[in-house]
PDB file of C-alpha atoms in Angstrom:
ATOM      1  CA  MET A 333      34.358  27.147  -4.528  1.00 50.00           C
ATOM      2  CA  THR A 334      30.663  27.277  -5.343  1.00 54.00           C
ATOM      3  CA  ASP A 335      28.022  25.567  -3.258  1.00 60.00           C
ATOM      4  CA  GLN A 336      26.396  23.133  -5.687  1.00 68.00           C
ATOM      5  CA  THR A 337      23.076  21.664  -4.593  1.00 74.00           C
ATOM      6  CA  SER A 338      21.000  19.203  -6.552  1.00 78.00           C
ATOM      7  CA  VAL A 339      17.252  18.660  -6.502  1.00 77.00           C
ATOM      8  CA  LEU A 340      18.135  15.090  -5.435  1.00 77.00           C
ATOM      9  CA  ASP A 341      19.341  16.513  -2.101  1.00 79.00           C
ATOM     10  CA  GLU A 342      15.679  17.140  -1.233  1.00 82.00           C
ATOM     11  CA  LEU A 343      14.973  13.398  -1.119  1.00 86.00           C
ATOM     12  CA  PRO A 344      14.822  11.883   2.366  1.00 86.00           C
ATOM     13  CA  GLY A 345      17.029   8.776   2.711  1.00 83.00           C
ATOM     14  CA  ASP A 346      19.081   6.946   0.093  1.00 87.00           C
ATOM     15  CA  LEU A 347      18.532   7.527  -3.615  1.00 90.00           C
ATOM     16  CA  MET A 348      18.606   3.750  -4.244  1.00 92.00           C
ATOM     17  CA  ILE A 349      15.591   3.068  -2.032  1.00 93.00           C
ATOM     18  CA  TRP A 350      13.666   5.627  -4.126  1.00 94.00           C
ATOM     19  CA  VAL A 351      14.748   3.862  -7.317  1.00 94.00           C
ATOM     20  CA  LEU A 352      13.346   0.658  -5.780  1.00 95.00           C
ATOM     21  CA  ILE A 353      10.104   2.397  -4.723  1.00 95.00           C
ATOM     22  CA  VAL A 354       9.539   3.817  -8.220  1.00 95.00           C
ATOM     23  CA  SER A 355      10.320   0.413  -9.810  1.00 96.00           C
ATOM     24  CA  GLU A 356       7.877  -1.389  -7.523  1.00 95.00           C
ATOM     25  CA  LEU A 357       5.149   1.195  -8.142  1.00 95.00           C
ATOM     26  CA  LEU A 358       5.607   0.770 -11.891  1.00 96.00           C
ATOM     27  CA  VAL A 359       5.452  -3.044 -11.659  1.00 96.00           C
ATOM     28  CA  PHE A 360       2.331  -3.114  -9.455  1.00 97.00           C
ATOM     29  CA  GLY A 361       0.799  -0.207 -11.426  1.00 96.00           C
ATOM     30  CA  ALA A 362       1.235  -2.140 -14.691  1.00 97.00           C
ATOM     31  CA  GLY A 363      -0.263  -5.267 -13.069  1.00 97.00           C
ATOM     32  CA  LEU A 364      -3.293  -3.356 -11.809  1.00 97.00           C
ATOM     33  CA  LEU A 365      -3.867  -1.649 -15.165  1.00 96.00           C
ATOM     34  CA  ALA A 366      -3.585  -5.054 -16.906  1.00 97.00           C
ATOM     35  CA  PHE A 367      -6.189  -6.368 -14.427  1.00 96.00           C
ATOM     36  CA  LEU A 368      -8.530  -3.481 -15.324  1.00 95.00           C
ATOM     37  CA  GLY A 369      -7.853  -4.053 -19.031  1.00 95.00           C
ATOM     38  CA  MET A 370      -8.902  -7.719 -18.695  1.00 94.00           C
ATOM     39  CA  ARG A 371     -11.914  -6.666 -16.655  1.00 94.00           C
ATOM     40  CA  ALA A 372     -13.029  -4.362 -19.482  1.00 92.00           C
ATOM     41  CA  MET A 373     -13.452  -7.451 -21.697  1.00 92.00           C
ATOM     42  CA  ASP A 374     -15.570  -9.363 -19.155  1.00 91.00           C
ATOM     43  CA  PRO A 375     -17.037  -6.963 -16.535  1.00 91.00           C
ATOM     44  CA  ALA A 376     -19.866  -9.322 -15.531  1.00 91.00           C
ATOM     45  CA  GLY A 377     -17.519 -12.287 -14.985  1.00 92.00           C
ATOM     46  CA  PHE A 378     -15.066 -10.181 -12.978  1.00 92.00           C
ATOM     47  CA  ALA A 379     -17.906  -8.751 -10.836  1.00 91.00           C
ATOM     48  CA  ALA A 380     -19.218 -12.275 -10.112  1.00 92.00           C
ATOM     49  CA  ASP A 381     -15.759 -13.484  -9.055  1.00 94.00           C
ATOM     50  CA  GLN A 382     -15.085 -10.329  -7.028  1.00 92.00           C
ATOM     51  CA  ALA A 383     -18.253 -11.033  -4.989  1.00 90.00           C
ATOM     52  CA  ALA A 384     -16.400 -14.061  -3.542  1.00 92.00           C
ATOM     53  CA  LEU A 385     -13.730 -11.821  -1.988  1.00 93.00           C
ATOM     54  CA  ASN A 386     -13.822 -10.897   1.673  1.00 91.00           C
ATOM     55  CA  ARG A 387     -14.044  -7.076   1.607  1.00 90.00           C
ATOM     56  CA  VAL A 388     -14.076  -6.803   5.400  1.00 90.00           C
ATOM     57  CA  ALA A 389     -10.775  -8.696   5.635  1.00 93.00           C
ATOM     58  CA  GLY A 390      -9.267  -6.495   2.918  1.00 93.00           C
ATOM     59  CA  ALA A 391     -10.445  -3.293   4.621  1.00 93.00           C
ATOM     60  CA  ALA A 392      -9.195  -4.500   8.016  1.00 94.00           C
ATOM     61  CA  ASN A 393      -5.813  -5.248   6.456  1.00 96.00           C
ATOM     62  CA  THR A 394      -5.590  -1.661   5.165  1.00 96.00           C
ATOM     63  CA  ILE A 395      -5.896  -0.350   8.736  1.00 96.00           C
ATOM     64  CA  VAL A 396      -3.455  -3.000  10.003  1.00 97.00           C
ATOM     65  CA  LEU A 397      -0.841  -2.061   7.396  1.00 97.00           C
ATOM     66  CA  VAL A 398      -1.065   1.746   7.805  1.00 97.00           C
ATOM     67  CA  THR A 399      -0.776   1.277  11.582  1.00 97.00           C
ATOM     68  CA  SER A 400       2.267  -0.903  11.021  1.00 98.00           C
ATOM     69  CA  GLY A 401       3.749   1.859   8.825  1.00 97.00           C
ATOM     70  CA  TYR A 402       3.204   4.339  11.651  1.00 97.00           C
ATOM     71  CA  CYS A 403       5.112   2.077  14.062  1.00 97.00           C
ATOM     72  CA  ALA A 404       7.982   1.740  11.553  1.00 97.00           C
ATOM     73  CA  ALA A 405       8.194   5.542  11.180  1.00 96.00           C
ATOM     74  CA  ARG A 406       8.193   5.937  14.977  1.00 96.00           C
ATOM     75  CA  ALA A 407      11.029   3.382  15.191  1.00 96.00           C
ATOM     76  CA  VAL A 408      13.151   5.606  12.912  1.00 95.00           C
ATOM     77  CA  ASN A 409      12.417   8.649  15.106  1.00 94.00           C
ATOM     78  CA  ALA A 410      13.175   6.698  18.292  1.00 94.00           C
ATOM     79  CA  PHE A 411      16.571   5.432  17.077  1.00 91.00           C
ATOM     80  CA  ASP A 412      18.591   8.516  18.128  1.00 86.00           C
ATOM     81  CA  HIS A 413      17.065   8.633  21.624  1.00 89.00           C
ATOM     82  CA  SER A 414      16.651   5.041  22.723  1.00 90.00           C
ATOM     83  CA  LEU A 415      17.555   1.705  21.132  1.00 91.00           C
ATOM     84  CA  ARG A 416      15.014  -0.004  23.375  1.00 92.00           C
ATOM     85  CA  ALA A 417      12.204   2.278  22.142  1.00 94.00           C
ATOM     86  CA  MET A 418      13.326   1.727  18.548  1.00 94.00           C
ATOM     87  CA  ARG A 419      13.139  -2.050  19.035  1.00 95.00           C
ATOM     88  CA  LEU A 420       9.708  -1.827  20.665  1.00 96.00           C
ATOM     89  CA  TRP A 421       8.292   0.257  17.792  1.00 97.00           C
ATOM     90  CA  LEU A 422       9.906  -2.090  15.269  1.00 96.00           C
ATOM     91  CA  ALA A 423       8.458  -5.113  17.087  1.00 97.00           C
ATOM     92  CA  ALA A 424       5.023  -3.469  16.956  1.00 97.00           C
ATOM     93  CA  ALA A 425       5.449  -2.845  13.203  1.00 98.00           C
ATOM     94  CA  MET A 426       6.398  -6.520  12.754  1.00 97.00           C
ATOM     95  CA  GLY A 427       3.438  -7.624  14.882  1.00 98.00           C
ATOM     96  CA  PHE A 428       0.996  -5.745  12.653  1.00 98.00           C
ATOM     97  CA  GLY A 429       2.789  -7.124   9.587  1.00 98.00           C
ATOM     98  CA  ILE A 430       2.257 -10.658  10.898  1.00 98.00           C
ATOM     99  CA  VAL A 431      -1.437  -9.878  11.549  1.00 98.00           C
ATOM    100  CA  PHE A 432      -1.678  -8.764   7.888  1.00 98.00           C
ATOM    101  CA  LEU A 433      -0.250 -12.104   6.730  1.00 98.00           C
ATOM    102  CA  VAL A 434      -2.540 -14.109   9.036  1.00 98.00           C
ATOM    103  CA  VAL A 435      -5.610 -12.312   7.625  1.00 97.00           C
ATOM    104  CA  LYS A 436      -4.309 -12.876   4.096  1.00 97.00           C
ATOM    105  CA  TRP A 437      -3.735 -16.577   4.870  1.00 97.00           C
ATOM    106  CA  TYR A 438      -7.310 -16.795   6.212  1.00 96.00           C
ATOM    107  CA  GLU A 439      -8.580 -15.260   2.956  1.00 96.00           C
ATOM    108  CA  TYR A 440      -6.602 -17.745   0.835  1.00 96.00           C
ATOM    109  CA  ALA A 441      -7.780 -20.675   2.998  1.00 96.00           C
ATOM    110  CA  GLU A 442     -11.388 -19.492   2.668  1.00 94.00           C
ATOM    111  CA  LYS A 443     -11.028 -19.472  -1.143  1.00 95.00           C
ATOM    112  CA  ALA A 444      -9.387 -22.902  -1.138  1.00 95.00           C
ATOM    113  CA  ARG A 445     -12.296 -24.318   0.910  1.00 95.00           C
ATOM    114  CA  HIS A 446     -14.626 -23.140  -1.870  1.00 93.00           C
ATOM    115  CA  GLY A 447     -12.436 -24.754  -4.518  1.00 94.00           C
ATOM    116  CA  ILE A 448     -11.129 -21.406  -5.791  1.00 94.00           C
ATOM    117  CA  GLY A 449      -7.540 -21.404  -7.046  1.00 93.00           C
ATOM    118  CA  ILE A 450      -5.201 -19.448  -9.293  1.00 94.00           C
ATOM    119  CA  GLU A 451      -6.577 -21.155 -12.437  1.00 93.00           C
ATOM    120  CA  THR A 452     -10.260 -20.752 -11.590  1.00 93.00           C
ATOM    121  CA  SER A 453     -10.648 -17.648 -13.793  1.00 95.00           C
ATOM    122  CA  ASP A 454      -8.728 -14.634 -15.135  1.00 95.00           C
ATOM    123  CA  PHE A 455      -9.939 -12.622 -12.143  1.00 96.00           C
ATOM    124  CA  PHE A 456      -8.479 -15.084  -9.647  1.00 96.00           C
ATOM    125  CA  THR A 457      -5.236 -15.423 -11.617  1.00 97.00           C
ATOM    126  CA  PHE A 458      -4.708 -11.666 -11.192  1.00 97.00           C
ATOM    127  CA  TYR A 459      -5.992 -11.767  -7.609  1.00 97.00           C
ATOM    128  CA  TYR A 460      -3.487 -14.427  -6.526  1.00 97.00           C
ATOM    129  CA  LEU A 461      -0.571 -12.997  -8.525  1.00 97.00           C
ATOM    130  CA  LEU A 462      -1.001  -9.401  -7.320  1.00 97.00           C
ATOM    131  CA  THR A 463      -1.950 -10.079  -3.690  1.00 97.00           C
ATOM    132  CA  GLY A 464       0.545 -12.975  -3.468  1.00 97.00           C
ATOM    133  CA  PHE A 465       3.407 -10.844  -4.829  1.00 97.00           C
ATOM    134  CA  HIS A 466       2.423  -8.105  -2.383  1.00 97.00           C
ATOM    135  CA  ALA A 467       2.343 -10.600   0.511  1.00 97.00           C
ATOM    136  CA  LEU A 468       5.876 -11.710  -0.459  1.00 97.00           C
ATOM    137  CA  HIS A 469       6.960  -8.070  -0.075  1.00 97.00           C
ATOM    138  CA  VAL A 470       5.424  -8.069   3.412  1.00 98.00           C
ATOM    139  CA  VAL A 471       7.477 -11.195   4.242  1.00 98.00           C
ATOM    140  CA  ALA A 472      10.620  -9.489   2.855  1.00 97.00           C
ATOM    141  CA  GLY A 473       9.876  -6.409   4.992  1.00 97.00           C
ATOM    142  CA  LEU A 474       9.529  -8.576   8.108  1.00 97.00           C
ATOM    143  CA  ILE A 475      12.908 -10.223   7.408  1.00 97.00           C
ATOM    144  CA  ILE A 476      14.500  -6.771   6.914  1.00 96.00           C
ATOM    145  CA  PHE A 477      12.998  -5.575  10.222  1.00 96.00           C
ATOM    146  CA  ALA A 478      14.260  -8.691  12.021  1.00 96.00           C
ATOM    147  CA  LEU A 479      17.781  -7.948  10.754  1.00 95.00           C
ATOM    148  CA  LEU A 480      17.456  -4.268  11.742  1.00 94.00           C
ATOM    149  CA  MET A 481      16.481  -5.276  15.270  1.00 91.00           C
ATOM    150  CA  ARG A 482      19.993  -6.651  15.706  1.00 88.00           C
ATOM    151  CA  TRP A 483      22.133  -4.707  13.243  1.00 88.00           C
ATOM    152  CA  GLY A 484      20.197  -1.483  12.678  1.00 81.00           C
ATOM    153  CA  THR A 485      21.883   1.827  11.914  1.00 89.00           C
ATOM    154  CA  HIS A 486      19.915   5.017  11.377  1.00 90.00           C
ATOM    155  CA  ARG A 487      20.556   4.872   7.627  1.00 91.00           C
ATOM    156  CA  ASN A 488      19.528   1.204   7.307  1.00 92.00           C
ATOM    157  CA  LEU A 489      16.491   1.725   9.489  1.00 94.00           C
ATOM    158  CA  GLU A 490      15.347   4.654   7.347  1.00 94.00           C
ATOM    159  CA  ALA A 491      15.730   2.537   4.191  1.00 94.00           C
ATOM    160  CA  GLY A 492      13.891  -0.436   5.777  1.00 95.00           C
ATOM    161  CA  ALA A 493      11.014   1.799   6.886  1.00 96.00           C
ATOM    162  CA  ALA A 494      10.816   3.387   3.407  1.00 96.00           C
ATOM    163  CA  PHE A 495      10.512  -0.133   1.903  1.00 96.00           C
ATOM    164  CA  TRP A 496       7.692  -0.858   4.362  1.00 97.00           C
ATOM    165  CA  HIS A 497       5.877   2.389   3.458  1.00 97.00           C
ATOM    166  CA  MET A 498       6.127   1.391  -0.207  1.00 97.00           C
ATOM    167  CA  VAL A 499       4.406  -1.900   0.715  1.00 97.00           C
ATOM    168  CA  ASP A 500       1.697   0.222   2.447  1.00 96.00           C
ATOM    169  CA  LEU A 501       1.344   2.424  -0.603  1.00 97.00           C
ATOM    170  CA  VAL A 502       0.954  -0.506  -2.989  1.00 97.00           C
ATOM    171  CA  TRP A 503      -1.765  -2.065  -0.795  1.00 97.00           C
ATOM    172  CA  VAL A 504      -3.668   1.235  -0.598  1.00 96.00           C
ATOM    173  CA  LEU A 505      -3.797   1.268  -4.433  1.00 96.00           C
ATOM    174  CA  LEU A 506      -4.337  -2.493  -4.845  1.00 96.00           C
ATOM    175  CA  PHE A 507      -7.198  -2.943  -2.364  1.00 95.00           C
ATOM    176  CA  PRO A 508      -9.853  -0.722  -4.020  1.00 93.00           C
ATOM    177  CA  ILE A 509      -9.050  -1.919  -7.550  1.00 95.00           C
ATOM    178  CA  ILE A 510      -9.111  -5.657  -6.777  1.00 95.00           C
ATOM    179  CA  TYR A 511     -11.728  -5.724  -4.006  1.00 93.00           C
ATOM    180  CA  LEU A 512     -14.071  -2.804  -4.663  1.00 89.00           C
ATOM    181  CA  VAL A 513     -14.154  -1.614  -8.280  1.00 84.00           C
ATOM    182  CA  HIS A 514     -17.015  -3.364 -10.076  1.00 80.00           C
TER     183      HIS A 514
ATOM    184  CA  MET B1274       9.048  13.609  10.196  1.00 80.00           C
ATOM    185  CA  SER B1275       7.893  14.702  13.659  1.00 91.00           C
ATOM    186  CA  ASN B1276       5.863  12.341  15.846  1.00 92.00           C
ATOM    187  CA  THR B1277       2.938  14.806  15.780  1.00 93.00           C
ATOM    188  CA  ILE B1278       2.813  14.783  11.970  1.00 95.00           C
ATOM    189  CA  LEU B1279       3.073  10.968  11.944  1.00 96.00           C
ATOM    190  CA  THR B1280       0.212  10.608  14.442  1.00 96.00           C
ATOM    191  CA  ARG B1281      -1.932  13.029  12.460  1.00 96.00           C
ATOM    192  CA  ALA B1282      -1.157  11.032   9.293  1.00 97.00           C
ATOM    193  CA  LEU B1283      -2.178   7.755  10.987  1.00 97.00           C
ATOM    194  CA  VAL B1284      -5.492   9.253  12.189  1.00 97.00           C
ATOM    195  CA  LEU B1285      -6.159  10.600   8.688  1.00 97.00           C
ATOM    196  CA  LEU B1286      -5.309   7.249   7.049  1.00 97.00           C
ATOM    197  CA  ILE B1287      -7.595   5.326   9.405  1.00 96.00           C
ATOM    198  CA  ALA B1288     -10.400   7.871   8.832  1.00 96.00           C
ATOM    199  CA  LEU B1289     -10.017   7.595   5.032  1.00 95.00           C
ATOM    200  CA  SER B1290      -9.933   3.772   5.237  1.00 94.00           C
ATOM    201  CA  MET B1291     -13.084   3.732   7.352  1.00 92.00           C
ATOM    202  CA  ALA B1292     -14.742   6.168   4.930  1.00 91.00           C
ATOM    203  CA  THR B1293     -13.915   3.780   2.062  1.00 89.00           C
ATOM    204  CA  THR B1294     -15.371   0.814   3.986  1.00 86.00           C
ATOM    205  CA  ALA B1295     -18.496   2.762   5.011  1.00 85.00           C
ATOM    206  CA  PHE B1296     -19.004   3.983   1.455  1.00 81.00           C
ATOM    207  CA  ALA B1297     -18.616   0.435   0.095  1.00 78.00           C
ATOM    208  CA  GLY B1298     -21.246  -0.738   2.597  1.00 73.00           C
ATOM    209  CA  VAL B1299     -23.729   2.079   1.946  1.00 69.00           C
ATOM    210  CA  LEU B1300     -23.447   2.264  -1.843  1.00 68.00           C
ATOM    211  CA  PRO B1301     -22.059  -1.100  -3.014  1.00 64.00           C
ATOM    212  CA  ASP B1302     -23.685  -0.913  -6.457  1.00 67.00           C
ATOM    213  CA  ALA B1303     -23.602   2.797  -7.226  1.00 63.00           C
ATOM    214  CA  GLY B1304     -21.509   2.360 -10.394  1.00 79.00           C
ATOM    215  CA  GLU B1305     -19.414   5.280 -11.597  1.00 84.00           C
ATOM    216  CA  VAL B1306     -19.988   7.492  -8.523  1.00 85.00           C
ATOM    217  CA  PHE B1307     -18.920   4.674  -6.208  1.00 86.00           C
ATOM    218  CA  VAL B1308     -15.825   3.799  -8.219  1.00 89.00           C
ATOM    219  CA  LEU B1309     -14.690   7.421  -8.628  1.00 91.00           C
ATOM    220  CA  THR B1310     -15.141   8.091  -4.900  1.00 91.00           C
ATOM    221  CA  VAL B1311     -13.226   4.952  -3.930  1.00 92.00           C
ATOM    222  CA  LEU B1312     -10.375   5.834  -6.315  1.00 94.00           C
ATOM    223  CA  VAL B1313     -10.203   9.420  -5.006  1.00 95.00           C
ATOM    224  CA  LEU B1314     -10.090   8.130  -1.400  1.00 95.00           C
ATOM    225  CA  SER B1315      -7.299   5.752  -2.434  1.00 95.00           C
ATOM    226  CA  GLY B1316      -5.416   8.675  -4.016  1.00 96.00           C
ATOM    227  CA  LEU B1317      -5.754  10.719  -0.815  1.00 97.00           C
ATOM    228  CA  LYS B1318      -4.419   7.833   1.298  1.00 97.00           C
ATOM    229  CA  SER B1319      -1.477   7.430  -1.088  1.00 97.00           C
ATOM    230  CA  PHE B1320      -0.768  11.171  -0.876  1.00 96.00           C
ATOM    231  CA  VAL B1321      -0.659  11.022   2.947  1.00 97.00           C
ATOM    232  CA  ILE B1322       1.724   8.022   2.880  1.00 97.00           C
ATOM    233  CA  LEU B1323       4.021   9.778   0.376  1.00 96.00           C
ATOM    234  CA  SER B1324       3.979  13.101   2.239  1.00 96.00           C
ATOM    235  CA  ASP B1325       4.215  12.024   5.858  1.00 95.00           C
ATOM    236  CA  TYR B1326       5.375   8.401   6.120  1.00 96.00           C
ATOM    237  CA  LEU B1327       7.883   8.629   3.250  1.00 95.00           C
ATOM    238  CA  GLY B1328       8.759  12.239   4.095  1.00 93.00           C
ATOM    239  CA  LEU B1329       8.133  13.835   0.688  1.00 94.00           C
ATOM    240  CA  ARG B1330       6.545  16.803   2.470  1.00 93.00           C
ATOM    241  CA  GLN B1331      10.188  17.960   2.710  1.00 90.00           C
ATOM    242  CA  ALA B1332      10.793  17.331  -1.006  1.00 91.00           C
ATOM    243  CA  PRO B1333       8.083  19.301  -2.845  1.00 91.00           C
ATOM    244  CA  THR B1334       9.539  18.677  -6.326  1.00 92.00           C
ATOM    245  CA  PHE B1335       9.404  14.907  -5.867  1.00 93.00           C
ATOM    246  CA  ARG B1336       6.035  15.048  -4.124  1.00 95.00           C
ATOM    247  CA  GLY B1337       4.738  16.872  -7.212  1.00 95.00           C
ATOM    248  CA  GLY B1338       6.156  14.147  -9.460  1.00 94.00           C
ATOM    249  CA  PHE B1339       4.648  11.303  -7.411  1.00 95.00           C
ATOM    250  CA  THR B1340       1.316  13.145  -7.236  1.00 96.00           C
ATOM    251  CA  ALA B1341       1.306  13.493 -11.034  1.00 96.00           C
ATOM    252  CA  PHE B1342       2.003   9.731 -11.296  1.00 95.00           C
ATOM    253  CA  LEU B1343      -0.871   8.991  -8.893  1.00 95.00           C
ATOM    254  CA  VAL B1344      -3.311  11.243 -10.745  1.00 96.00           C
ATOM    255  CA  GLY B1345      -2.283   9.666 -14.069  1.00 96.00           C
ATOM    256  CA  PHE B1346      -2.554   6.114 -12.707  1.00 96.00           C
ATOM    257  CA  LEU B1347      -5.935   6.621 -11.035  1.00 96.00           C
ATOM    258  CA  GLY B1348      -7.246   8.534 -14.077  1.00 95.00           C
ATOM    259  CA  LEU B1349      -6.212   5.641 -16.339  1.00 95.00           C
ATOM    260  CA  ALA B1350      -7.825   3.181 -13.894  1.00 94.00           C
ATOM    261  CA  ALA B1351     -11.080   5.166 -14.049  1.00 93.00           C
ATOM    262  CA  LEU B1352     -10.943   5.209 -17.869  1.00 93.00           C
ATOM    263  CA  LEU B1353     -10.368   1.433 -18.029  1.00 93.00           C
ATOM    264  CA  TYR B1354     -13.272   0.947 -15.605  1.00 90.00           C
ATOM    265  CA  ALA B1355     -15.524   3.045 -17.880  1.00 86.00           C
ATOM    266  CA  LEU B1356     -14.338   1.319 -21.100  1.00 83.00           C
ATOM    267  CA  PRO B1357     -17.071  -1.405 -21.155  1.00 78.00           C
ATOM    268  CA  PHE B1358     -19.767   1.301 -20.997  1.00 74.00           C
ATOM    269  CA  ALA B1359     -18.363   2.876 -24.177  1.00 73.00           C
ATOM    270  CA  MET B1360     -18.243  -0.418 -26.114  1.00 69.00           C
TER     271      MET B1360
END
């Protein structure tokens, strides 16, 4: 009997969560490149619209989300030692996730007050589609964490945290391109 | 991933995020230099998340693949940014 090992054995967690992570990165990556492609045709218009975005809120949300990712990773580590500690770390991750959504809601409300909507311009169409789709992933992550609080196993928790880190990763790529590049 | 590595990753991510914000405040209209720096900082943050949060530090083959994807994506983003200057 030979000991057969595959390069796939290196991967932490389930293979399927990595398939999901790669798929999501490709979808958001294509969206961001399409945004930059549209920008190339109207750089002045995109820069004018981008000036209406709240960069401080976007930057604050980056710190909120990476801190939330840290809490999710600590929840996975805590699982084998203490269920209570795992739940506390998971609750902290959810708390930061909710803060992210509140800041995002504030940003959307601020735009609405100025009469800015999804059809205002090409820039804002991309802004709402990309940040809105990302925010929906944050909501999905929060629902997954809520379920894991009650029915978490180590395997499920690892997969849930990996999903959350993917949401982190997408934001880290999305924020500079939408909010800063001009 | 150990708690020490995770904490170090968090500190690094916050430092890189603050560097991005500070750079955006100091040089908001610096054109190509600003954009390239911001994209490189974004790439570094992504690398930390992949390595330490997602645990690819233990899977060097896959970390190499994701890093190649990141470099390709950010390189293409920089090219698309520069496209209007060439037209």
